[in-house]
GROMACS .gro file of C-alpha atoms in nm:
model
  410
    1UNK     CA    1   3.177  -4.350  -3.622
    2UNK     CA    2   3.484  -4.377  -3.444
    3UNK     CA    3   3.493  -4.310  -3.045
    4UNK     CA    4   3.673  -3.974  -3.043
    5UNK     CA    5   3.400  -3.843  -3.327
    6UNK     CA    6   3.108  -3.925  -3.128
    7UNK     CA    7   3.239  -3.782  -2.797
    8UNK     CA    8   3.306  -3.474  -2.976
    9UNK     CA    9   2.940  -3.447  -3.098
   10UNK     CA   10   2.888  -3.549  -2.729
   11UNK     CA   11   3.096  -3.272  -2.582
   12UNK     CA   12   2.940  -2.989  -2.812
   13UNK     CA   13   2.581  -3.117  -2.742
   14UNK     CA   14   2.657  -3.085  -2.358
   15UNK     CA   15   2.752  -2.739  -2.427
   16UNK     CA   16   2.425  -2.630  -2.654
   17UNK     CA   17   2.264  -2.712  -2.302
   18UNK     CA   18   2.490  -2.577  -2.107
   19UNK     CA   19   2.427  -2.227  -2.288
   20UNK     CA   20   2.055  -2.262  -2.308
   21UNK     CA   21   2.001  -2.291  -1.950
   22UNK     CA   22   2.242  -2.004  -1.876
   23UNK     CA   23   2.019  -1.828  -2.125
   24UNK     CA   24   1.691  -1.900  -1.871
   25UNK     CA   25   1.871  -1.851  -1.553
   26UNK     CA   26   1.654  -1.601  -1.366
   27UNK     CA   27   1.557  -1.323  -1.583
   28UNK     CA   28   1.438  -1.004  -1.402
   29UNK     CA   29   1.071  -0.931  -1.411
   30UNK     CA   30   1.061  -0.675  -1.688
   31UNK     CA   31   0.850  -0.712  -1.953
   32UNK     CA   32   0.841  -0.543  -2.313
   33UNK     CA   33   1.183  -0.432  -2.237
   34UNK     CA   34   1.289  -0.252  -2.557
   35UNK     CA   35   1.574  -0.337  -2.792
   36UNK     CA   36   1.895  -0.156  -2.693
   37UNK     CA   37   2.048  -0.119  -3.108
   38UNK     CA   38   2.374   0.049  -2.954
   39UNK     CA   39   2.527   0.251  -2.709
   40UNK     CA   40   2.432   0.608  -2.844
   41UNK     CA   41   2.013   0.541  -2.920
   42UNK     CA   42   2.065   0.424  -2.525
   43UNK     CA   43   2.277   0.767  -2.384
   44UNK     CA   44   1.942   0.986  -2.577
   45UNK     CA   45   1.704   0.742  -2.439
   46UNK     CA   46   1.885   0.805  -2.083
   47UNK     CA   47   1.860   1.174  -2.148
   48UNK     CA   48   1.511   1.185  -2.274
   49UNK     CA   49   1.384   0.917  -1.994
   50UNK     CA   50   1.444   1.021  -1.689
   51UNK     CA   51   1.298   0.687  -1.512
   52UNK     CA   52   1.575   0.528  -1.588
   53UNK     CA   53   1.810   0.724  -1.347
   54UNK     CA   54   1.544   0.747  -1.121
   55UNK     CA   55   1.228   0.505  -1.128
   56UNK     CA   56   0.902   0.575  -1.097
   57UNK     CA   57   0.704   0.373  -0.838
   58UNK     CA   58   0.380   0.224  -0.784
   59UNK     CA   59   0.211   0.006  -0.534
   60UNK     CA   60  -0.032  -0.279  -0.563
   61UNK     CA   61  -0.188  -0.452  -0.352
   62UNK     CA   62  -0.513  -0.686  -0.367
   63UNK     CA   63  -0.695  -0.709  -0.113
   64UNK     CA   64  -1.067  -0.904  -0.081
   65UNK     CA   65  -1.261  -0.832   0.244
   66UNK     CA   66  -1.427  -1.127   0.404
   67UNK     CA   67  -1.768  -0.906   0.347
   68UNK     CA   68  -1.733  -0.847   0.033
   69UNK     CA   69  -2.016  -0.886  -0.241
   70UNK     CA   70  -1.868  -1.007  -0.589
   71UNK     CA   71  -2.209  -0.947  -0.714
   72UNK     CA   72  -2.257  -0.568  -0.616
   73UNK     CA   73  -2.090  -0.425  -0.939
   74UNK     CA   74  -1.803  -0.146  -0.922
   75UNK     CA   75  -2.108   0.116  -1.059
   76UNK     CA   76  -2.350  -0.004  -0.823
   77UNK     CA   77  -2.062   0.060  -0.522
   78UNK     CA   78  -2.008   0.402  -0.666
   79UNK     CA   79  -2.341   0.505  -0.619
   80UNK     CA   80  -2.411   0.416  -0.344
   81UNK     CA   81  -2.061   0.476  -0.128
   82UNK     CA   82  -2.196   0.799   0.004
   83UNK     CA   83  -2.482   0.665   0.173
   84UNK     CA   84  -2.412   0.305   0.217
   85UNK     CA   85  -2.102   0.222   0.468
   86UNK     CA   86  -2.072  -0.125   0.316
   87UNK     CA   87  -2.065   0.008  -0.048
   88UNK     CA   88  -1.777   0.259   0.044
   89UNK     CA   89  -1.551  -0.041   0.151
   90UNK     CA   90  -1.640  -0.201  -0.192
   91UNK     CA   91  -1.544   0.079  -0.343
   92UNK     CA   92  -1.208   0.141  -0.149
   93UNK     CA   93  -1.068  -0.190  -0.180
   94UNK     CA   94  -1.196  -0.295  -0.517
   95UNK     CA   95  -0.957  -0.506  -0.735
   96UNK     CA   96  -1.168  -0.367  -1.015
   97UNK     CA   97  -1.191  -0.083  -0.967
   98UNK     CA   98  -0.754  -0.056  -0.882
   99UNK     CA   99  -0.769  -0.235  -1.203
  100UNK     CA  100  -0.902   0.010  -1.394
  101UNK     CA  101  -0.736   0.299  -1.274
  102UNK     CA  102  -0.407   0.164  -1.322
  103UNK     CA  103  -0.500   0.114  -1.676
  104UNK     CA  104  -0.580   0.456  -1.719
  105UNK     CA  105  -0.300   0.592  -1.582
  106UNK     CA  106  -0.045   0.411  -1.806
  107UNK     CA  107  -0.269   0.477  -2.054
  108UNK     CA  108  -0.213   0.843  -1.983
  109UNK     CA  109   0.137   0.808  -1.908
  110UNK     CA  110   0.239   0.690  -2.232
  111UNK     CA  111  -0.009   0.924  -2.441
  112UNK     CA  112   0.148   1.241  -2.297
  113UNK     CA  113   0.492   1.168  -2.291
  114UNK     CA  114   0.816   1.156  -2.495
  115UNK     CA  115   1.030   0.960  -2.301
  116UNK     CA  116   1.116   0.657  -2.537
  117UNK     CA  117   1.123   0.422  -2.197
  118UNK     CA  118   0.937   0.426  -1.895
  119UNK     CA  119   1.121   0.228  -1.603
  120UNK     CA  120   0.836   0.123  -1.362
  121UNK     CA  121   0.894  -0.020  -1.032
  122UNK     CA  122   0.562  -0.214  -0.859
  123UNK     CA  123   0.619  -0.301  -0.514
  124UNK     CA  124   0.333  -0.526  -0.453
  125UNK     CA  125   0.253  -0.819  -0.188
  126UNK     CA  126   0.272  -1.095  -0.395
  127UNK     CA  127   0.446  -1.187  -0.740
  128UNK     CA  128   0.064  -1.264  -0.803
  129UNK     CA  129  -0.047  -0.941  -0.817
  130UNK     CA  130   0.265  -0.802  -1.016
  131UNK     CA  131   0.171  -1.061  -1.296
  132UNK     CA  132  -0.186  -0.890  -1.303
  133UNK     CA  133  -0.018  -0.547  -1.291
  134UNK     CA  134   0.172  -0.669  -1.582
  135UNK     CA  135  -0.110  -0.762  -1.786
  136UNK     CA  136  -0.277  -0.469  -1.799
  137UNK     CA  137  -0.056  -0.369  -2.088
  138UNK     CA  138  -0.172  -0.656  -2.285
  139UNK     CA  139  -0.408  -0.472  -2.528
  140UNK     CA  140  -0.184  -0.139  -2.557
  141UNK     CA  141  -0.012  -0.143  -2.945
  142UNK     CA  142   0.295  -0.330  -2.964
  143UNK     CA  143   0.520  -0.017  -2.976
  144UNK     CA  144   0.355   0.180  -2.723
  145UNK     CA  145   0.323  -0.137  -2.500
  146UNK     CA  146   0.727  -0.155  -2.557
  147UNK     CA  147   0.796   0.170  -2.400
  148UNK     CA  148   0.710   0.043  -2.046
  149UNK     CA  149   0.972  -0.158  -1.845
  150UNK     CA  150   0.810  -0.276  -1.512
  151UNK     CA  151   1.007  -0.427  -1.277
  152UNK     CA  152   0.903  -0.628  -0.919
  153UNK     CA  153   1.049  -0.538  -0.586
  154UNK     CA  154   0.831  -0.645  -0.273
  155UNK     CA  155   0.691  -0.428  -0.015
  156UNK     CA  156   0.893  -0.347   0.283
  157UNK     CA  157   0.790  -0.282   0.654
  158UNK     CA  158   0.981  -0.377   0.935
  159UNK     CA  159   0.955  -0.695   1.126
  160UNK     CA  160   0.875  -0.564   1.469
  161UNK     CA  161   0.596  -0.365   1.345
  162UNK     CA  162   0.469  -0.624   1.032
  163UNK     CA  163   0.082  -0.501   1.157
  164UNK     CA  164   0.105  -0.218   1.005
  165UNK     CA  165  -0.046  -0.314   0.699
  166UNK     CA  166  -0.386  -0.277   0.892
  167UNK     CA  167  -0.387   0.050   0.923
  168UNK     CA  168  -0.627   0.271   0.731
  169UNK     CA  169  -0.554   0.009   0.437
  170UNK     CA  170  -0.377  -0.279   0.320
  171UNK     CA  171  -0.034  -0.130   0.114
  172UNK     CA  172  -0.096   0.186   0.284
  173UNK     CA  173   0.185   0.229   0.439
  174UNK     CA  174   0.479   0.062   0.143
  175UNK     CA  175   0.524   0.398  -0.022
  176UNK     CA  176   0.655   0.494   0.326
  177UNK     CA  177   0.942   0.239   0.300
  178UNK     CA  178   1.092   0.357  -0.004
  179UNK     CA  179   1.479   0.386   0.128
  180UNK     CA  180   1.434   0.101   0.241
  181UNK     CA  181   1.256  -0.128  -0.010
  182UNK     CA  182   1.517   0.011  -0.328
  183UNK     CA  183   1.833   0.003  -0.139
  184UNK     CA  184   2.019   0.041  -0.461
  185UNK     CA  185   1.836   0.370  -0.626
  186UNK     CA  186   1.943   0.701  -0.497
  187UNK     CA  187   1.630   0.870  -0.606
  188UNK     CA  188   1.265   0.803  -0.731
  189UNK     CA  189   0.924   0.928  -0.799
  190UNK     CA  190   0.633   0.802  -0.611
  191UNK     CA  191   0.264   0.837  -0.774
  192UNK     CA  192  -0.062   0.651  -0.636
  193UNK     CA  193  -0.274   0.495  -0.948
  194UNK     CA  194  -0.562   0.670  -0.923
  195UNK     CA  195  -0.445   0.988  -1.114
  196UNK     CA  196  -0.416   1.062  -1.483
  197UNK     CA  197  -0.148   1.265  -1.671
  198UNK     CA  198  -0.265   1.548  -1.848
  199UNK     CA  199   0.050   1.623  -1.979
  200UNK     CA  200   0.433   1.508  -2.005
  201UNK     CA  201   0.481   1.332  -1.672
  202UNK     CA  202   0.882   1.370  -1.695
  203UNK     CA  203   0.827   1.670  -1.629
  204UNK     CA  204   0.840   1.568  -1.271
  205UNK     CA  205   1.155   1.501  -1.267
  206UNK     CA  206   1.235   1.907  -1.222
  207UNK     CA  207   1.135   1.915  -0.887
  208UNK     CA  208   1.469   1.744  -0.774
  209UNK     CA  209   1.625   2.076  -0.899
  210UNK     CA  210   1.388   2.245  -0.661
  211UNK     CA  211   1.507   2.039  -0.353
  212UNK     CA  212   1.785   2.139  -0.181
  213UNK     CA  213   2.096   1.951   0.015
  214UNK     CA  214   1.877   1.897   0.318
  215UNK     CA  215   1.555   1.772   0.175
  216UNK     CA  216   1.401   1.442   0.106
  217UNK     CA  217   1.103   1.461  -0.031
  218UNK     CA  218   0.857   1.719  -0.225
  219UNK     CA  219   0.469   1.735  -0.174
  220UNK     CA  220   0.178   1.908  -0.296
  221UNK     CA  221  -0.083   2.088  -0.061
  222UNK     CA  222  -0.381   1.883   0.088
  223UNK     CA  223  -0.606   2.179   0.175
  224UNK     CA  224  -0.834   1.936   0.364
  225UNK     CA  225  -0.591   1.923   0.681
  226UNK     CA  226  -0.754   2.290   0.735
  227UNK     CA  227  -1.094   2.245   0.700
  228UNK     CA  228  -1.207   1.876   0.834
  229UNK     CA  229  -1.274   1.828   1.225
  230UNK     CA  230  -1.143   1.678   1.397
  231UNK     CA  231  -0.836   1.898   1.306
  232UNK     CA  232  -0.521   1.664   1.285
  233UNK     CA  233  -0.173   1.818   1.289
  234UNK     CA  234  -0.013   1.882   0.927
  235UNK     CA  235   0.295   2.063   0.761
  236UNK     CA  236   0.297   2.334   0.491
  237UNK     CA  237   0.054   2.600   0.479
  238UNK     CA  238  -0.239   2.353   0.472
  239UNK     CA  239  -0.143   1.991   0.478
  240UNK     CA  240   0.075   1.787   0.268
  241UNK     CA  241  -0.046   1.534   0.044
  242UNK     CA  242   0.146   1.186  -0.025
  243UNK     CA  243  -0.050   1.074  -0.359
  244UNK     CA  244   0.270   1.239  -0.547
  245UNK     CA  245   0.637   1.228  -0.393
  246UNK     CA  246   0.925   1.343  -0.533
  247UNK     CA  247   1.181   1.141  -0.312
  248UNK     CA  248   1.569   1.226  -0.261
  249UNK     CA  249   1.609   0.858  -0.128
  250UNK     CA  250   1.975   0.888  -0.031
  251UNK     CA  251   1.919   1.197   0.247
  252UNK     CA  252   1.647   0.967   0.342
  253UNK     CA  253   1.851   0.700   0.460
  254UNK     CA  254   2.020   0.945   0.650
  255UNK     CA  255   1.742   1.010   0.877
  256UNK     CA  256   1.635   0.777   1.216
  257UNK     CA  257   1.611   0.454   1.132
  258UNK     CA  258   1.781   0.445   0.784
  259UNK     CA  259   1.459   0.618   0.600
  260UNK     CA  260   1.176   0.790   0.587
  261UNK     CA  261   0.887   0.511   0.718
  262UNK     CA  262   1.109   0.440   0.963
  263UNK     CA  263   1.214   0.791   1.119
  264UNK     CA  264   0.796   0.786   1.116
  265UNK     CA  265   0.737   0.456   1.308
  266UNK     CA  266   1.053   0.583   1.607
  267UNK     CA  267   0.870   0.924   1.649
  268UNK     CA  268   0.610   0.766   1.802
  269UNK     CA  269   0.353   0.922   1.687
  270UNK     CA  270   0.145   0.624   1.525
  271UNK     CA  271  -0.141   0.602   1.725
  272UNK     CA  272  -0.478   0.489   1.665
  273UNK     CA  273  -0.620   0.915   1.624
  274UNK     CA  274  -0.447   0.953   1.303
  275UNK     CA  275  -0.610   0.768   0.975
  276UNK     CA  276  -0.312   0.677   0.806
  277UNK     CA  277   0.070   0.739   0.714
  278UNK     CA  278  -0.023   1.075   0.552
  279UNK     CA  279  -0.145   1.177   0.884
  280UNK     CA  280   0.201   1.085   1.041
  281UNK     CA  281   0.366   1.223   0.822
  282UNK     CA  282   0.258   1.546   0.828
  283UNK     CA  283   0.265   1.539   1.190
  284UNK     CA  284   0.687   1.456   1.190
  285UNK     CA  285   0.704   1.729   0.940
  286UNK     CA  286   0.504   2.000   1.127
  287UNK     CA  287   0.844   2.104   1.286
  288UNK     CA  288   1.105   2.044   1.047
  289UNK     CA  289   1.046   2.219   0.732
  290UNK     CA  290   1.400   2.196   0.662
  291UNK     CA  291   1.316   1.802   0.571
  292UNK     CA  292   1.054   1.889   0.286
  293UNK     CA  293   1.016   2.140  -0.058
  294UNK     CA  294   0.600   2.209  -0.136
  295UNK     CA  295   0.539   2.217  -0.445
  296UNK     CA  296   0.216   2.385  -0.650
  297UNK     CA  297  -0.135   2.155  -0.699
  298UNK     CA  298  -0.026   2.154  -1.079
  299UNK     CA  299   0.165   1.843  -0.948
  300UNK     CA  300  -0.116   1.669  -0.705
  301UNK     CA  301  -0.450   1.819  -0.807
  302UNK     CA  302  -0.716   1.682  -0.603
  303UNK     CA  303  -1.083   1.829  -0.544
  304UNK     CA  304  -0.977   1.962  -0.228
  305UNK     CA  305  -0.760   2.216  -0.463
  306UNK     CA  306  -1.048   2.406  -0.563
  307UNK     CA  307  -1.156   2.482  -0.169
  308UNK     CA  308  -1.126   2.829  -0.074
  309UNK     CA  309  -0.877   2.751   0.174
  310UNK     CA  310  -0.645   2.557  -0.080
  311UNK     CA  311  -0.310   2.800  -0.149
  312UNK     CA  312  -0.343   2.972  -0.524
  313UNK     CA  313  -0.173   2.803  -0.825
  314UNK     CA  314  -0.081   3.045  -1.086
  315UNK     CA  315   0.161   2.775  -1.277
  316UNK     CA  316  -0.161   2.541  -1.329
  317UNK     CA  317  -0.347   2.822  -1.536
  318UNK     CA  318   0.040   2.906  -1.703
  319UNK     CA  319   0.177   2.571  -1.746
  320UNK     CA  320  -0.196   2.348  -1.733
  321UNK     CA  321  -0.252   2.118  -1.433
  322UNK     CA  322   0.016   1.808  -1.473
  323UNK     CA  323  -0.155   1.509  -1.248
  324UNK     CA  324  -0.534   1.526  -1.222
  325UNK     CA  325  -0.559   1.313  -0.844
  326UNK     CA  326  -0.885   1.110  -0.801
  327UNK     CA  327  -0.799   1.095  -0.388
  328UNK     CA  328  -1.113   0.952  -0.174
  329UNK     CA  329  -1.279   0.752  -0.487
  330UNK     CA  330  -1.320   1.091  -0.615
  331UNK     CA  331  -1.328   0.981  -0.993
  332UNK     CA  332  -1.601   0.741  -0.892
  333UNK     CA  333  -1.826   0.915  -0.638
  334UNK     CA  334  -2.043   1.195  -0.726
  335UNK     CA  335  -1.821   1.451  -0.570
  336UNK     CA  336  -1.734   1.679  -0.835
  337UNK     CA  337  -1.813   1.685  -1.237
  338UNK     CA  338  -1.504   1.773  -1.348
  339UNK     CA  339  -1.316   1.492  -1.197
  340UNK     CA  340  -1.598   1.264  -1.316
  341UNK     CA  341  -1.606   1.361  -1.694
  342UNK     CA  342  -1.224   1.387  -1.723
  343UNK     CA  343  -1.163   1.051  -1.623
  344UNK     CA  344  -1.445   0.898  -1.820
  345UNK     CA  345  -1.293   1.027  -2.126
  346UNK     CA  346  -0.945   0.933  -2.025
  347UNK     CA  347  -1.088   0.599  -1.919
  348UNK     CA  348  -1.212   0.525  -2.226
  349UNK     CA  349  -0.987   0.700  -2.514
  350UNK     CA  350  -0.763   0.418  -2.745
  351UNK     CA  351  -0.365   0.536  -2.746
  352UNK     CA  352  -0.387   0.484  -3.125
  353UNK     CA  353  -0.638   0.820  -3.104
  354UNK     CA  354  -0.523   1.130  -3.246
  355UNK     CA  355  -0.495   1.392  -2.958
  356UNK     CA  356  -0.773   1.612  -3.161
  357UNK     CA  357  -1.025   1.362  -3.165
  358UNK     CA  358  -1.014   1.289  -2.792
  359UNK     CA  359  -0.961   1.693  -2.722
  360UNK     CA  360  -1.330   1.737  -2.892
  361UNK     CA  361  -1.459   1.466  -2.718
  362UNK     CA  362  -1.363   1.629  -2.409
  363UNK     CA  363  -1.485   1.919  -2.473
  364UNK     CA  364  -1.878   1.786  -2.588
  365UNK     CA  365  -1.861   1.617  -2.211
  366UNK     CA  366  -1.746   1.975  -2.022
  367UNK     CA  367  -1.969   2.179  -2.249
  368UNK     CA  368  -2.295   1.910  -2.137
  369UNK     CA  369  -2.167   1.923  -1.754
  370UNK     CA  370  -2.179   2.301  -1.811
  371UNK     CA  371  -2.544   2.311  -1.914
  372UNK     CA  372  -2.671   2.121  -1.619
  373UNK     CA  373  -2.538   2.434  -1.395
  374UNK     CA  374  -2.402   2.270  -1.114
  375UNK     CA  375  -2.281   2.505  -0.886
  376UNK     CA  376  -2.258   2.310  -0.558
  377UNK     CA  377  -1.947   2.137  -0.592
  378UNK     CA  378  -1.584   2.266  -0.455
  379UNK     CA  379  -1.469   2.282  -0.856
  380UNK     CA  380  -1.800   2.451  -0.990
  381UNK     CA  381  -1.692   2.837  -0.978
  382UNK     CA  382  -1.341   2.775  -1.085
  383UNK     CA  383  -1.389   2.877  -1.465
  384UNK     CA  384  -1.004   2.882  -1.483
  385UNK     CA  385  -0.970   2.538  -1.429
  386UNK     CA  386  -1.120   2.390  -1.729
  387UNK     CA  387  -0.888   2.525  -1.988
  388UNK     CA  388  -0.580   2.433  -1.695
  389UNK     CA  389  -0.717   2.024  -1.755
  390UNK     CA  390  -0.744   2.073  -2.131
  391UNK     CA  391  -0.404   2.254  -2.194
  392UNK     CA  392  -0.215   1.922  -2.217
  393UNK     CA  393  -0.440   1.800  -2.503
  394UNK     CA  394  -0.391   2.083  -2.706
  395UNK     CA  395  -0.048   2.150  -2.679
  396UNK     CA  396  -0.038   1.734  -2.795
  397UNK     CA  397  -0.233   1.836  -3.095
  398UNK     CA  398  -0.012   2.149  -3.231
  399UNK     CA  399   0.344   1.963  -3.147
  400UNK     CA  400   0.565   1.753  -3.356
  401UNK     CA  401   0.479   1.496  -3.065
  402UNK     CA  402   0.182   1.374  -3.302
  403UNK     CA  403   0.412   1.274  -3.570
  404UNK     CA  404   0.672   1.116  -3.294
  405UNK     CA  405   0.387   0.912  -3.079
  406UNK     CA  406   0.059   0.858  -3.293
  407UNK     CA  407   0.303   0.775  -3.648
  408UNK     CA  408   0.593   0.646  -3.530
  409UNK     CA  409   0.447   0.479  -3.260
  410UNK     CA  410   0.061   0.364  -3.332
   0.00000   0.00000   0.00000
């Protein structure tokens, strides 16, 4: 072989190489990201997925106290967190128990809705934790698994005040920071993961329509604020929950401080009386209503909706209740049935099930927890409100959305 032939074959291998390390040069962490065929499947997928203009975001963190019992199961820390101080924490901070939730509601997420792709950002405290986030898609079908894009931003608090991860709980405080930990998204959707869709959770994405050019964020009532004592300061007509938050993230970033967590943190008002950022937050907002939109409990229903005290919700008999909220352990603890035997089903039901089949299974668990005539829980006289958590399920079963999501997509 002559010497300008082999440094040919030289030059092109150099360039294979060349190309296949450009090819592994720091991919973002997404995973199942879908195949984009062309430009017009990916203008309808932008106009049927509204994550993808503005994300939806989670936060993760995983935490092991120091006290902690690895052999006390999750169960055995449920029954016993009412009465047993040490239990509670197990409860509260359980990996497991996160775990599981999460699960559930992606699970939920994807069974509901129509949205072809579900952009997913998990601010968590280590890539660690994302990676187990990640996973918990493993055993969803391929197509439904598909649908999910989750991406990894880390948690932001500011460096003169990096202690505030110890208050109330470790991660607490991140869905404070929003503005500040996605400075390139304009808007997003905040949910905790212990909630469950009952229905299409795009539909979320309305309540930017309902904002107007002054506010940043819209919230759901947290009827506890005006019933527990000590009373604690709040905003609305009877608190303001943050398990749901509908945030404008560019009029954020015009407040104090460049955002939201931060306008909190130069108010002042963090101080050792108030449990956590909720509580701060609905103090700063006591006196500036112009900052905030409430929205309905159809959005953010927690057992605290059903108190006597909680304001009505007409659209969550009309429309069925959206986000079923498990706030304080509540689809753990024996705090109220209805919480209890909607997550258990939702828990356990396989995204390849036909919306009928889990619909009557529901109903065989509400019709037993009727028969046992509870009546001492806040939920028990509300006979509205099982037909509001059940309306999802059948609307699922009498729309095309069977064909689109249990044929197309099992």
């Amino acid at each position: 072989m002559n010497i300008k032939l082999r440094y040919s074959f030289l030059l092109i291998g150099l360039l294979v190489i060349i190309v296949m390390q450009m090819a592994y040069v720091h991919k973002p962490s997404v995973i199942s990201e879908p195949n984009i065929p062309n430009k017009t499947i990916f203008a309808r997928w932008n106009t049927r997925s509204p994550s993808l203009k503005a994300p939806l975001v989670i936060v993760a963190c995983e935490s092991k106290p120091a006290h902690e019992d690895p052999y006390i199961s999750i169960d055995d820390a449920a029954d016993a967190a009412d009465s047993d101080p040490q239990a509670a924490i197990r409860l509260i901070t359980s990996w497991e128990r996160q775990r599981e939730q999460m699960t559930t509601m992606l699970k939920t997420l994807l069974y509901f809705s129509e949205a072809p792709v579900w952009r997913i950002i998990v601010l968590t405290d280590s890539l660690a934790t994302f990676d187990k986030v990640r996973n918990l898609s493993r055993l969803f079908p391929k197509k439904q698994r598909d649908r999910l894009r989750l991406e990894h931003r880390d948690q932001w608090y500011p460096k003169h005040q990096s202690d505030i991860t110890a208050n109330w709980r470790p991660c607490v405080w991140a869905k404070q920071f929003l503005a500040e930990a996605l400075p390139d998204e304009d808007a997003a959707v905040y949910v905790d993961t212990d909630l469950v869709f009952l229905g299409p959770a795009e539909e979320i994405w309305d309540l930017f329509e309902l904002m107007d050019a002054q506010q940043v964020v819209a919230l759901s009532p947290e009827p506890k604020y005006s019933v527990e004592i000590p009373r604690r300061k709040y905003a609305g007509r009877t608190g303001l929950n943050t398990g749901v938050m509908v945030a404008n993230l560019t009029r954020q970033r015009s407040l104090l401080g460049g955002g939201l967590g931060t306008a909190l943190l130069n108010s002042g008002l963090l101080n050792h009386s108030y449990r956590h950022d909720q509580d701060v937050l609905n103090h700063f907002l006591m006196d500036k209503p112009h900052l905030f939109t409430e929205v309905s409990a159809r959005w953010n229903f927690m057992v605290s909706s059903c108190h006597r005290i909680a304001p009505p919700c007409p659209d969550c008999q009309l429309s069925g209740v959206l986000i079923l909220h498990g706030a304080d352990v509540s689809f753990y603890r024996l705090v109220e049935g209805l919480f209890l035997v909607t997550y258990g089903v939702l828990s356990q039901f396989s995204l390849n099930e036909p919306p009928i089949k889990v619909l009557r299974r529901f109903r065989v668990k509400l019709d037993q927890l009727k028969s046992m005539e509870v009546t001492g829980t806040p939920c028990a006289n509300l006979t509205a409100l099982v037909p509001s958590l059940t309306l999802g399920l059948v609307r699922l079963t009498t729309s095309d959305t069977y064909n689109r999501t249990f044929v197309s997509l099992a």
